[in-house]
XYZ file of C-alpha atoms in Angstrom:
582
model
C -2.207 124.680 -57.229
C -2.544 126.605 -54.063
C -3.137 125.177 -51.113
C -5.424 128.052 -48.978
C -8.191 127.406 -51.391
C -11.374 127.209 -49.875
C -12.972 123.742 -50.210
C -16.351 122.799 -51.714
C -18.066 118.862 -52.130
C -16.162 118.686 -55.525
C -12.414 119.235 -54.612
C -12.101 115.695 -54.310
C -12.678 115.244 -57.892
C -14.761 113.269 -59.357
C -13.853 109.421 -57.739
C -14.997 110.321 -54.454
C -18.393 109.470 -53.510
C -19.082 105.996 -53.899
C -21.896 105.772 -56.586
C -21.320 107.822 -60.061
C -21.117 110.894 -59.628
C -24.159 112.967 -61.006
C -23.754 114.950 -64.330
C -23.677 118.496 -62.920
C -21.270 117.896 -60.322
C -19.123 116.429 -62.795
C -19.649 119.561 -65.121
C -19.153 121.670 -62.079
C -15.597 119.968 -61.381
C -14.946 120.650 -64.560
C -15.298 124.050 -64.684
C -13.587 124.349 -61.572
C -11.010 122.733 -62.412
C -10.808 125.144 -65.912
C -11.308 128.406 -63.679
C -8.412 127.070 -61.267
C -5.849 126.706 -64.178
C -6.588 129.465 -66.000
C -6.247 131.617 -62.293
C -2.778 129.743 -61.993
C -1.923 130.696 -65.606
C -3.344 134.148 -65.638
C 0.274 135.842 -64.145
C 2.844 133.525 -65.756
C 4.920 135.678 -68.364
C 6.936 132.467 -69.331
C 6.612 128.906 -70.730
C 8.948 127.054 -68.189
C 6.775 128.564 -65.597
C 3.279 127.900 -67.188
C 4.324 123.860 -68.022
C 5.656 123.866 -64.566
C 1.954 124.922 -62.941
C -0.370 123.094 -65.786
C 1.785 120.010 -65.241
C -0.326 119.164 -61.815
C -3.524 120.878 -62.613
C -3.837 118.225 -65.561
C -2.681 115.386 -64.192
C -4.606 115.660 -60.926
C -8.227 115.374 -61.708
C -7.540 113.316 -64.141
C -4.797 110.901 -61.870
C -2.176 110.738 -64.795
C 0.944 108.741 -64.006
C 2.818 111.928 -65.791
C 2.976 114.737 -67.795
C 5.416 116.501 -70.325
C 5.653 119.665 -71.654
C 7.781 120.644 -74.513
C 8.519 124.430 -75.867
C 10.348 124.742 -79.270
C 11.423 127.937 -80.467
C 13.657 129.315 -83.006
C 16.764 129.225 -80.957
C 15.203 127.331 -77.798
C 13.805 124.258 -76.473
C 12.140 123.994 -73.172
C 11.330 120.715 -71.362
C 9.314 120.658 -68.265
C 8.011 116.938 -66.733
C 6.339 115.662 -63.747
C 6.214 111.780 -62.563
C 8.770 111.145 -65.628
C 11.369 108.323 -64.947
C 14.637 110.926 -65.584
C 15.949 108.415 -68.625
C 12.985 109.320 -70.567
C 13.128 112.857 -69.154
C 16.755 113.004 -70.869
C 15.484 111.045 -73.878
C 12.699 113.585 -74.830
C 14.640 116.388 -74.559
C 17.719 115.514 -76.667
C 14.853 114.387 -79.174
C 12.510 117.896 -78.050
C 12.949 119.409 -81.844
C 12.758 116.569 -83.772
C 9.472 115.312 -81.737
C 8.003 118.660 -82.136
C 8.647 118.213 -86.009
C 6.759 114.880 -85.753
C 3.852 116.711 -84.784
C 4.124 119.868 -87.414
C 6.283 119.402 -89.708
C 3.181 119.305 -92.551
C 2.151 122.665 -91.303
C 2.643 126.314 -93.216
C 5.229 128.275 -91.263
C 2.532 131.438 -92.347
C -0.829 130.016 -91.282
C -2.451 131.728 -88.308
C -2.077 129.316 -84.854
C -4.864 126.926 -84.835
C -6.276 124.999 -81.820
C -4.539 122.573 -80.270
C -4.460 119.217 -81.505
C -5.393 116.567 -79.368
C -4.240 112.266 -80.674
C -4.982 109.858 -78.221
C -5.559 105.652 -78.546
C -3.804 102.915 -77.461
C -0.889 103.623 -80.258
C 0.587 106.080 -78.452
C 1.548 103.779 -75.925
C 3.870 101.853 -78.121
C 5.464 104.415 -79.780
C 9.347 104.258 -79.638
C 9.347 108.199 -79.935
C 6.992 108.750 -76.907
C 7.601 107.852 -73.409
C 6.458 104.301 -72.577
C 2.164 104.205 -72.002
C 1.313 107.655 -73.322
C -1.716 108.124 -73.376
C -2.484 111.394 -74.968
C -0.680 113.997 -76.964
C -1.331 117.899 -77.898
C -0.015 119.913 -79.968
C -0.038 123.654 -79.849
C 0.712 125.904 -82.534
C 2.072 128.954 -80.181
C 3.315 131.676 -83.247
C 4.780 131.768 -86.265
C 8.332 130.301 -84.525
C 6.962 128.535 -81.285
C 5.743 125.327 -81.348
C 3.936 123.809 -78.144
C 3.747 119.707 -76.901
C 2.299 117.757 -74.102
C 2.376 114.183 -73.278
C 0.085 112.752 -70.872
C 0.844 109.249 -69.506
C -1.833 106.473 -68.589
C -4.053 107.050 -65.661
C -3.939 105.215 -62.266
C -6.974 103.008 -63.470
C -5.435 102.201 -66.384
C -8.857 102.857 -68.037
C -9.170 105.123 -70.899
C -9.765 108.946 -71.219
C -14.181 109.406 -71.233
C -15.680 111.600 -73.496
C -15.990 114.481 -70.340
C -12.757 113.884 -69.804
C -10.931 114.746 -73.449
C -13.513 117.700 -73.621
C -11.576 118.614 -69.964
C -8.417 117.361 -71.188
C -9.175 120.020 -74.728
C -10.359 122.634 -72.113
C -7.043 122.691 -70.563
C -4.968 122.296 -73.125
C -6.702 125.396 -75.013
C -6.242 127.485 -71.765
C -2.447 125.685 -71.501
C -2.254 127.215 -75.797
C -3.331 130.392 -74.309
C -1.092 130.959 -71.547
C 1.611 129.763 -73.554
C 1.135 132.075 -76.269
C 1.123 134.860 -74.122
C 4.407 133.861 -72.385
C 5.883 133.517 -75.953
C 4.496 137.061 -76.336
C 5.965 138.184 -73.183
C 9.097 136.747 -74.107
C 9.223 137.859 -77.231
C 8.783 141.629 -75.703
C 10.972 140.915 -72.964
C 13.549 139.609 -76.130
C 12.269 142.495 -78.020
C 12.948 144.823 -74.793
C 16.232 143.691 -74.210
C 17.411 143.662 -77.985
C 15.745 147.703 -78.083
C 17.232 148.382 -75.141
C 20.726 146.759 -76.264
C 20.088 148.548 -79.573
C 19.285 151.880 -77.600
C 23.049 151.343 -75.049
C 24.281 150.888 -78.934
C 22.672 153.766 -80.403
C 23.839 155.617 -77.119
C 27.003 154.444 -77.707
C 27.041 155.187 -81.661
C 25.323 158.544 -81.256
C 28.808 159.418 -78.511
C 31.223 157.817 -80.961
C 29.286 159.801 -83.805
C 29.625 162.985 -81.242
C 33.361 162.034 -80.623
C 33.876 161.456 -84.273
C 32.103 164.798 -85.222
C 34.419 167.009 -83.079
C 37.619 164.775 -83.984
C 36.297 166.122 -87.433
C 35.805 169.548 -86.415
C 39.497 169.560 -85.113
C 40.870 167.671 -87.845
C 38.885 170.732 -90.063
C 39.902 173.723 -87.912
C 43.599 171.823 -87.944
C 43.622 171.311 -91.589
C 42.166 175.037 -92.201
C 44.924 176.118 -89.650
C 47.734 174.287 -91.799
C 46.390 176.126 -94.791
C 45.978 179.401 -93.835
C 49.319 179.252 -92.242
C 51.175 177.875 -95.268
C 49.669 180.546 -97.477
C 50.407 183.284 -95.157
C 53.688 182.440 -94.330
C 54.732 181.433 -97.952
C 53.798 184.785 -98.810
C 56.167 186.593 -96.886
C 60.061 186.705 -98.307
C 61.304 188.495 -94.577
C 62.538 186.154 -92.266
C 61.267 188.622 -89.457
C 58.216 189.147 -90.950
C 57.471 185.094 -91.155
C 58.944 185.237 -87.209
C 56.117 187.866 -86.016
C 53.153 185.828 -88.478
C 54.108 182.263 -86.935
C 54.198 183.521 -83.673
C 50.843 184.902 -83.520
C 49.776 181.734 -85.195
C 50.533 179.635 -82.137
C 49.358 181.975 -79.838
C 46.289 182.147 -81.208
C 45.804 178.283 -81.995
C 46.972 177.147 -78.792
C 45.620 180.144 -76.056
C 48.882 181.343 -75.180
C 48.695 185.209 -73.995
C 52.933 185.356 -73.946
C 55.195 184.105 -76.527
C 58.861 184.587 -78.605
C 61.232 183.378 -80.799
C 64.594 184.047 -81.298
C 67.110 183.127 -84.470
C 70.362 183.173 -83.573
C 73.413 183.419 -86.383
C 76.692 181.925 -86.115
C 78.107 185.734 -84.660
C 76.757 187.740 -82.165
C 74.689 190.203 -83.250
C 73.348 188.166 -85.707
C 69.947 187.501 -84.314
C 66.182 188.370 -85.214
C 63.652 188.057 -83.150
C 59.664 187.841 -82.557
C 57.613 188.911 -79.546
C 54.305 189.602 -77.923
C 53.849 189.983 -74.393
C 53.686 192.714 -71.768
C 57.648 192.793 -70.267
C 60.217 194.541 -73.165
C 63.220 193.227 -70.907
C 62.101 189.601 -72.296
C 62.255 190.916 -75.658
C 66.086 192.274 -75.011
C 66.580 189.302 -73.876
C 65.754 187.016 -76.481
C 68.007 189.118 -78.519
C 71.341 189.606 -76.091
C 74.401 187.718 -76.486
C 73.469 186.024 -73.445
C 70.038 184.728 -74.419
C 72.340 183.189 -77.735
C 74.783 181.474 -75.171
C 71.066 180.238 -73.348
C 69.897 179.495 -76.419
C 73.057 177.020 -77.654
C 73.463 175.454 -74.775
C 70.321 173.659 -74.463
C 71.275 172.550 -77.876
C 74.247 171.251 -76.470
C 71.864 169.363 -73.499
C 70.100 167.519 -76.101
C 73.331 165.649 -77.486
C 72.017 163.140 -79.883
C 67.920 164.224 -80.205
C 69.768 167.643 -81.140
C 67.665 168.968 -84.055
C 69.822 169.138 -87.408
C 69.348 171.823 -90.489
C 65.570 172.296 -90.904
C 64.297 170.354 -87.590
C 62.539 171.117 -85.005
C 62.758 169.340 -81.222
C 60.035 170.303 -78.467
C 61.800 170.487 -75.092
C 59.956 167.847 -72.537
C 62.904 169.241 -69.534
C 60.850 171.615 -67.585
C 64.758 172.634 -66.482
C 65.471 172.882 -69.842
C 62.378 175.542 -70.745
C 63.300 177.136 -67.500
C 66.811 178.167 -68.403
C 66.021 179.695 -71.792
C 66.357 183.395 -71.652
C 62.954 184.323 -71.252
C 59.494 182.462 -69.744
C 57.981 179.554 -71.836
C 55.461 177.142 -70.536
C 56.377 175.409 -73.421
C 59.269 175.259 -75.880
C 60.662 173.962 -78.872
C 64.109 174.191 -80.493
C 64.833 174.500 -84.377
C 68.162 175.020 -86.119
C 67.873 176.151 -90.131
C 71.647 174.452 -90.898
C 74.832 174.070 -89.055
C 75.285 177.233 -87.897
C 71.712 179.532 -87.553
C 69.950 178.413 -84.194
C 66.829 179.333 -82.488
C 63.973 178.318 -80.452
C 60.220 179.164 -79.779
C 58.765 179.759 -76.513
C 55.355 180.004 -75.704
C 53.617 180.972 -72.139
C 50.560 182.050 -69.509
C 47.914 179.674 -71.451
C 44.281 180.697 -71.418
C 41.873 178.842 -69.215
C 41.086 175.218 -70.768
C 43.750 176.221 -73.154
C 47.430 175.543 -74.067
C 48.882 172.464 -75.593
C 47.609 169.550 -74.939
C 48.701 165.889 -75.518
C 46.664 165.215 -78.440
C 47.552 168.942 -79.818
C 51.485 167.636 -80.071
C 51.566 166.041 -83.064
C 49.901 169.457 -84.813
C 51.936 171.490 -83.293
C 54.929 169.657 -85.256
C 53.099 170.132 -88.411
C 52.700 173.708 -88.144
C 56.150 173.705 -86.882
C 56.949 171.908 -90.253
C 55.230 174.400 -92.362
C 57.149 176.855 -90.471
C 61.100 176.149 -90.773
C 60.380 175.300 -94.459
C 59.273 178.611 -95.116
C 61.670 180.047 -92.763
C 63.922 178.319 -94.735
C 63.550 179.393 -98.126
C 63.023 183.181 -96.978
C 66.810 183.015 -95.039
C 68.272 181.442 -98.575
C 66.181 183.974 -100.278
C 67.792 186.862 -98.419
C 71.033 185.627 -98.618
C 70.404 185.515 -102.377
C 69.647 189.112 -102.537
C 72.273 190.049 -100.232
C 74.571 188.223 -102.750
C 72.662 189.589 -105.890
C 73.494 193.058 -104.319
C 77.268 192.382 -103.682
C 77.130 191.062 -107.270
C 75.496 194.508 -108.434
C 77.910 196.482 -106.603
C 81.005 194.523 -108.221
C 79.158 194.745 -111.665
C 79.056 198.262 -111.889
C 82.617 198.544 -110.626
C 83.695 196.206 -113.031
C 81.573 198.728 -115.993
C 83.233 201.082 -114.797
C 86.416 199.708 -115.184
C 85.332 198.470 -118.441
C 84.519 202.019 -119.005
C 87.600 203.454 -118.468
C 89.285 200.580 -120.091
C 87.275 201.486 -123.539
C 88.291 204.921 -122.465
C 92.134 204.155 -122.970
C 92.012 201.835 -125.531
C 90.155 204.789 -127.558
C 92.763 206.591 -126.691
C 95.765 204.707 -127.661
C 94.382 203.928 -130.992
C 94.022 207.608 -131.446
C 97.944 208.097 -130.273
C 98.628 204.977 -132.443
C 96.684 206.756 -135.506
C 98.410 210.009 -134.968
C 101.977 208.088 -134.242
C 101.153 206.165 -137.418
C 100.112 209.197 -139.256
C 103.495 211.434 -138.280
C 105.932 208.038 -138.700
C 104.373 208.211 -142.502
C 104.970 212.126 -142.697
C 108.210 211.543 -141.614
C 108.790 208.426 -143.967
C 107.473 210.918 -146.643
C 109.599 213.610 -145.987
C 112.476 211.254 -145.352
C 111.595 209.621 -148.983
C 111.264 213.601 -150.522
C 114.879 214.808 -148.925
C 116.481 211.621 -150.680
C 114.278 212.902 -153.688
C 115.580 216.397 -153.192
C 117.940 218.456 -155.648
C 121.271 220.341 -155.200
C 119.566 222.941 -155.324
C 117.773 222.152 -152.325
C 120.584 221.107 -150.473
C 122.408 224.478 -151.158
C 118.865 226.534 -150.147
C 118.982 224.185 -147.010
C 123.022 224.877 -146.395
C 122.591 228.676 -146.776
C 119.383 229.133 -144.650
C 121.386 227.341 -141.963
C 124.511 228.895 -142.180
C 122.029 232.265 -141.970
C 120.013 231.480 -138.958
C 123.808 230.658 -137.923
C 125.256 233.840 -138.066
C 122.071 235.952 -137.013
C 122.234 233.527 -133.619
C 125.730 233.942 -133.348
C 125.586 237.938 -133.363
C 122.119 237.611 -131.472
C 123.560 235.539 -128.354
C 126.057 237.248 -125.600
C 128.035 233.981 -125.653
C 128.663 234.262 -129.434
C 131.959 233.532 -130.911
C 133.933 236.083 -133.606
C 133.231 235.030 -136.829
C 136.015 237.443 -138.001
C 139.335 237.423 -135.300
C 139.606 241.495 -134.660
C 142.974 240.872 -134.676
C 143.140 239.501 -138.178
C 142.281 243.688 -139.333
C 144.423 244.949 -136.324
C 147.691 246.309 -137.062
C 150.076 243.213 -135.645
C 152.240 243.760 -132.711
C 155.573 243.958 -132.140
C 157.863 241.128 -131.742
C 160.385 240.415 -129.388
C 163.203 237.645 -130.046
C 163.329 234.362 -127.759
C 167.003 235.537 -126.268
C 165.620 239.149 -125.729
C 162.212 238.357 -123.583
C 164.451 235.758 -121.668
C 166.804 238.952 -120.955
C 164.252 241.602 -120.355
C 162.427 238.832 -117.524
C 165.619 237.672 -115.989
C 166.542 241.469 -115.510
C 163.321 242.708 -114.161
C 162.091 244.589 -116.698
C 159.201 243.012 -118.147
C 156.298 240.611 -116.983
C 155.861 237.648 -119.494
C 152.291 236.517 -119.894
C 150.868 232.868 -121.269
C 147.674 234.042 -123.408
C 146.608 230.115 -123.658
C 143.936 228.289 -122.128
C 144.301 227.534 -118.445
C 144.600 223.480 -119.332
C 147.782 224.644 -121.476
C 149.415 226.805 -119.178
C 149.231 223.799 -116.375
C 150.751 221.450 -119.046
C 153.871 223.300 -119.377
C 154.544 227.176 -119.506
C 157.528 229.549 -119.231
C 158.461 229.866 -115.348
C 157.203 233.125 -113.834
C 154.471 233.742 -116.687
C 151.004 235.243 -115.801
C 148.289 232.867 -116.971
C 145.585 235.559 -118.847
C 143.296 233.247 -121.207
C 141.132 235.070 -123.494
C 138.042 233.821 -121.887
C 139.150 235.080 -118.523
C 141.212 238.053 -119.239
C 138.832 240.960 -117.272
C 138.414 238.549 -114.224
C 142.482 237.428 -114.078
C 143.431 241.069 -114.986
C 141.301 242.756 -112.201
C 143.205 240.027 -109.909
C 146.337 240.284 -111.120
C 148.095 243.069 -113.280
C 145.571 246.115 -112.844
C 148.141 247.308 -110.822
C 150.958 247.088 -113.157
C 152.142 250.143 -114.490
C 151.176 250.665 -118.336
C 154.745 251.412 -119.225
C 156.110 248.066 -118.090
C 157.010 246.018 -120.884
C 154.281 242.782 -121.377
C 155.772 239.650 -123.212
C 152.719 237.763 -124.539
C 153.266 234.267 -125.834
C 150.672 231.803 -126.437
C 149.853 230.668 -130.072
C 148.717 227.203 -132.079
C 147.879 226.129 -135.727
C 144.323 227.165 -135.279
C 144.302 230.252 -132.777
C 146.447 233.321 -132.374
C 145.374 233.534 -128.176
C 148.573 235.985 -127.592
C 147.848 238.103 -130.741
C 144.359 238.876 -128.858
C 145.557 238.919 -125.238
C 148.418 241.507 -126.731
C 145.688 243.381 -128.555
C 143.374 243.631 -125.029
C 146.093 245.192 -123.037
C 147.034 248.072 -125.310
C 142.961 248.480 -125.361
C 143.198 249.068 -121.626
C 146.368 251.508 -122.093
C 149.331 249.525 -121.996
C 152.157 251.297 -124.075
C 154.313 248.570 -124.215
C 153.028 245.053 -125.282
C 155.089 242.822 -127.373
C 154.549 239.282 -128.622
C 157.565 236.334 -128.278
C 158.420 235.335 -132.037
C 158.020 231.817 -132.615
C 155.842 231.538 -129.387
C 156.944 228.753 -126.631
C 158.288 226.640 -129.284
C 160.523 229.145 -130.308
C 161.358 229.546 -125.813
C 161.922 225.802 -126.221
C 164.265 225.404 -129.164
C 166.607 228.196 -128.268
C 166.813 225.359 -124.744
C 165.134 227.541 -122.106
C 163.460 226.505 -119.067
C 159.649 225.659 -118.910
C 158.061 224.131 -116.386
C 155.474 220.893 -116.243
């Protein structure tokens, strides 16, 4: 109670003045007492305060030794005392609940709060539950969940409560109910309060997590889209450069990069295609030079074992590694498509609140994935047509040679038909002529000997069927002694009419070699000189030709007047033992 109250004849309470004190004034203290703890009550917003202040406000007028006040809620139980020994303090509230369900435990959880319920006799003081001389207890229904209990102990006069004083003792408590309930209500908003505004921090919270959520979505969507529209584009293309100059504006565009390549490197220079979009066509020759290969392979060679293998891909974390590529990258990544194609992308001058960030890493490997498988298949694919053109090449060479082939083998069965065809004409004319008559080998005989003679007398170099000198008068003779006497002495010139072979073999010593076949060339040499009357011995004669019967018969053509033949020839010159030489 506060203590700047003014004072009237009745804040003494009612024990005072000496006589009894007069009905009114006892009314009057009453009601004071009433207004004074509802005022106290009237700003309380919670039951440990409200017990605390009603504690002395009810024990005072009525000089109470003490004065408990119990609060039991659905997950609380409050315990205020005043003038309690602490043992029974401790005593009622470990037994708060279960002395609260003493007092209600026969009421409907649903019914509306009734007044408070007021016991008091002599009972109460012996009751092992209660503190020791209770005198009076109230119960207070305070809500549905809230249950409220106070114990009074005996007054200082030991006398019992008066009629006036259980109305007062009713008064308070109903203004005690009151303030009570309205503390529970405060409570309860302050409870309800906090829990809406723990619920709103957690709808706060769930509405950012649902905003965080909805844009991971929306980047998981445009990601996802990305990966689609990529795959279908670049499976779509069969040109390795074409798939190059597609991917390439992919990234760009995905990640804000205004400047970007790529360059695929073969295992010989010059085998290279390339990709690029910026302002500077230097970069571009670059990328494609010899040199920007060597660049190119040795940062493979810096990676050692994270060194991506046949259809990997490695992003470059070495900002001296992006730096020595052949041409500007902000960032980089390296791919190889086997063991011996090479290349890597490079990708600079990002947008503002653009490029790639940490969390865009892991999709920039899966459009990189999308990428060297399609890359992939579109460098076998090549190779297959390159190889399918080779193939078409050497197929129409090898038609062509089958061609030909046909060609010749048509050809030799036609030679083989004809050869087949004349070796069985000749068989059949072989088989007639061993058919054929006498007769028919006469016809044959006589149409030879025919065409014979008419090529004979048709060719310069034709022989004399018919020796002139067989119708020629014969020439004279001359004995072997006589043409050995006539050439000893000088007066003749013997001549050898045989073949030049015979004359070398053996011939009579100081003859003149005239054969036949040579007798205009060897006479023109030799004896055109000779005077036509000087006696000519000709010798020269076998079984089968008469040489020195021609010879003789030549030189009296050309005006000799004296031409005579040896008798008997050289065999004759021989026998009669004359000289010849060898």
């Amino acid at each position: 109670m506060s203590s700047d109250r003014p004072t009237d004849p009745l804040s003494a309470g009612p024990g005072r003045t000496e006589g009894p004190a007069p009905e009114s004034e006892r009314r009057l203290f009453h009601l004071k007492t009433l207004f004074e703890a509802a005022t106290e009550l009237s700003d309380l917003t919670d039951t440990g305060s409200t017990l605390r202040r009603f504690l002395p406000v009810v024990m005072g007028p009525l000089g109470l030794t003490f004065g408990l006040g119990i609060v039991v809620g659905p997950d609380r139980v409050e315990v205020e005392s005043l003038g309690l020994m602490p043992d029974d303090r401790k005593r009622c509230e470990l037994a708060g609940v279960g002395l609260a369900d003493r007092f209600f435990q026969d009421e409907p959880q649903t019914a509306p709060p009734p007044r408070p319920t007021m016991l008091t006799g002599p009972h109460l003081a012996s009751d092992p539950s209660l503190p020791a001389g209770t005198s009076a207890v109230v119960a207070m229904r305070l809500d549905c969940d809230s249950r409220g209990l106070l114990i009074l102990g005996p007054r200082l006069t030991k006398t019992p409560y008066s009629q006036d004083e259980i109305e007062l003792i009713q008064g308070l408590t109903d203004i005690l109910s009151t303030a009570l309930k309205r503390a529970c209500a405060d409570e309860r908003v302050q409870t309800l309060n906090a829990s809406l505004s723990e619920n709103n921090a957690c709808l706060t919270q769930a509405l950012g997590r649902m905003e965080q959520a909805r844009d991971e979505l929306d980047r998981q969507a445009f990601r996802l889209r990305t990966l689609y529209e990529t795959s279908l584009e670049l499976s779509s293309l069969n040109d390795p450069k074409a798939i190059l100059d597609a991917f390439l504006l992919t990234l760009m565009g995905t990640f804000g990069f205004s400047r970007g390549w790529i360059g695929l490197h073969g295992p010989r220079a010059g085998q290279v295609d390339t990709a690029y979009r910026g302002p500077d066509p230097d970069e571009a020759e670059a990328v494609a030079s010899d040199k920007g290969r060597e660049k190119i392979l040795a940062r493979f060679v810096e990676l050692k074992d994270r060194m991506p293998r046949a259809n990997q891909t490695e992003l470059l974390d070495d900002r001296k590694a992006v730096a020595a590529l052949p041409a500007r990258a902000d960032t980089a990544v390296l791919f190889s498509l086997d063991q011996e194609w090479h290349g890597a992308i490079g990708l600079a001058e990002p947008l503002p609140d653009q490029g790639l960030h940490p969390q865009g890493v892991q999709f920039l490997r899966s459009l990189l994935g999308i990428f060297i498988v399609t890359l992939g298949n579109a460098w076998h694919g090549r190779q297959v047509r390159e190889l399918n053109t080779a193939l078409t090449v050497r197929n129409a060479e090898l038609q062509a040679t089958l061609d030909a082939l046909t060609r010749a083998r048509e050809e030799v069965t036609v030679q083989t038909e004809a050869r087949e065809r004349i070796v069985g004409l000749v068989r059949g004319e072989v088989a007639r002529a061993w058919r054929a008559s006498w007769l028919d080998a006469w016809v044959m005989i006589l149409a030879g000997v025919v065409l014979g003679v008419l090529f004979n007398s048709a060719s310069p170099g034709g022989i004399e069927l018919v020796p002139k000198s067989l119708f020629a008068p014969p020439p004279a003779l001359v004995a072997a002694h006589e043409a050995r006497r006539m050439a000893e002495a000088g007066q003749a010139v013997l001549i050898d009419a045989r073949p030049a072979d015979f004359h070398r073999q053996e011939a009579i010593p100081g003859s003149v070699n005239l054969p036949k076949d040579l007798f205009d060339f060897v006479y023109s040499m030799k004896l055109a000189s000779l005077d036509p009357e000087t006696p000519l011995l000709v010798y020269g004669r076998t079984i089968s030709r008469h040489y020195d019967a021609d010879v003789a018969r030549e030189l009296e053509l050309l005006g000799h007047q004296s031409v005579m033949v040896l008798k008997g020839g050289l065999q004759a010159w021989k026998r009669a033992g004359y000289e010849v030489t060898r």
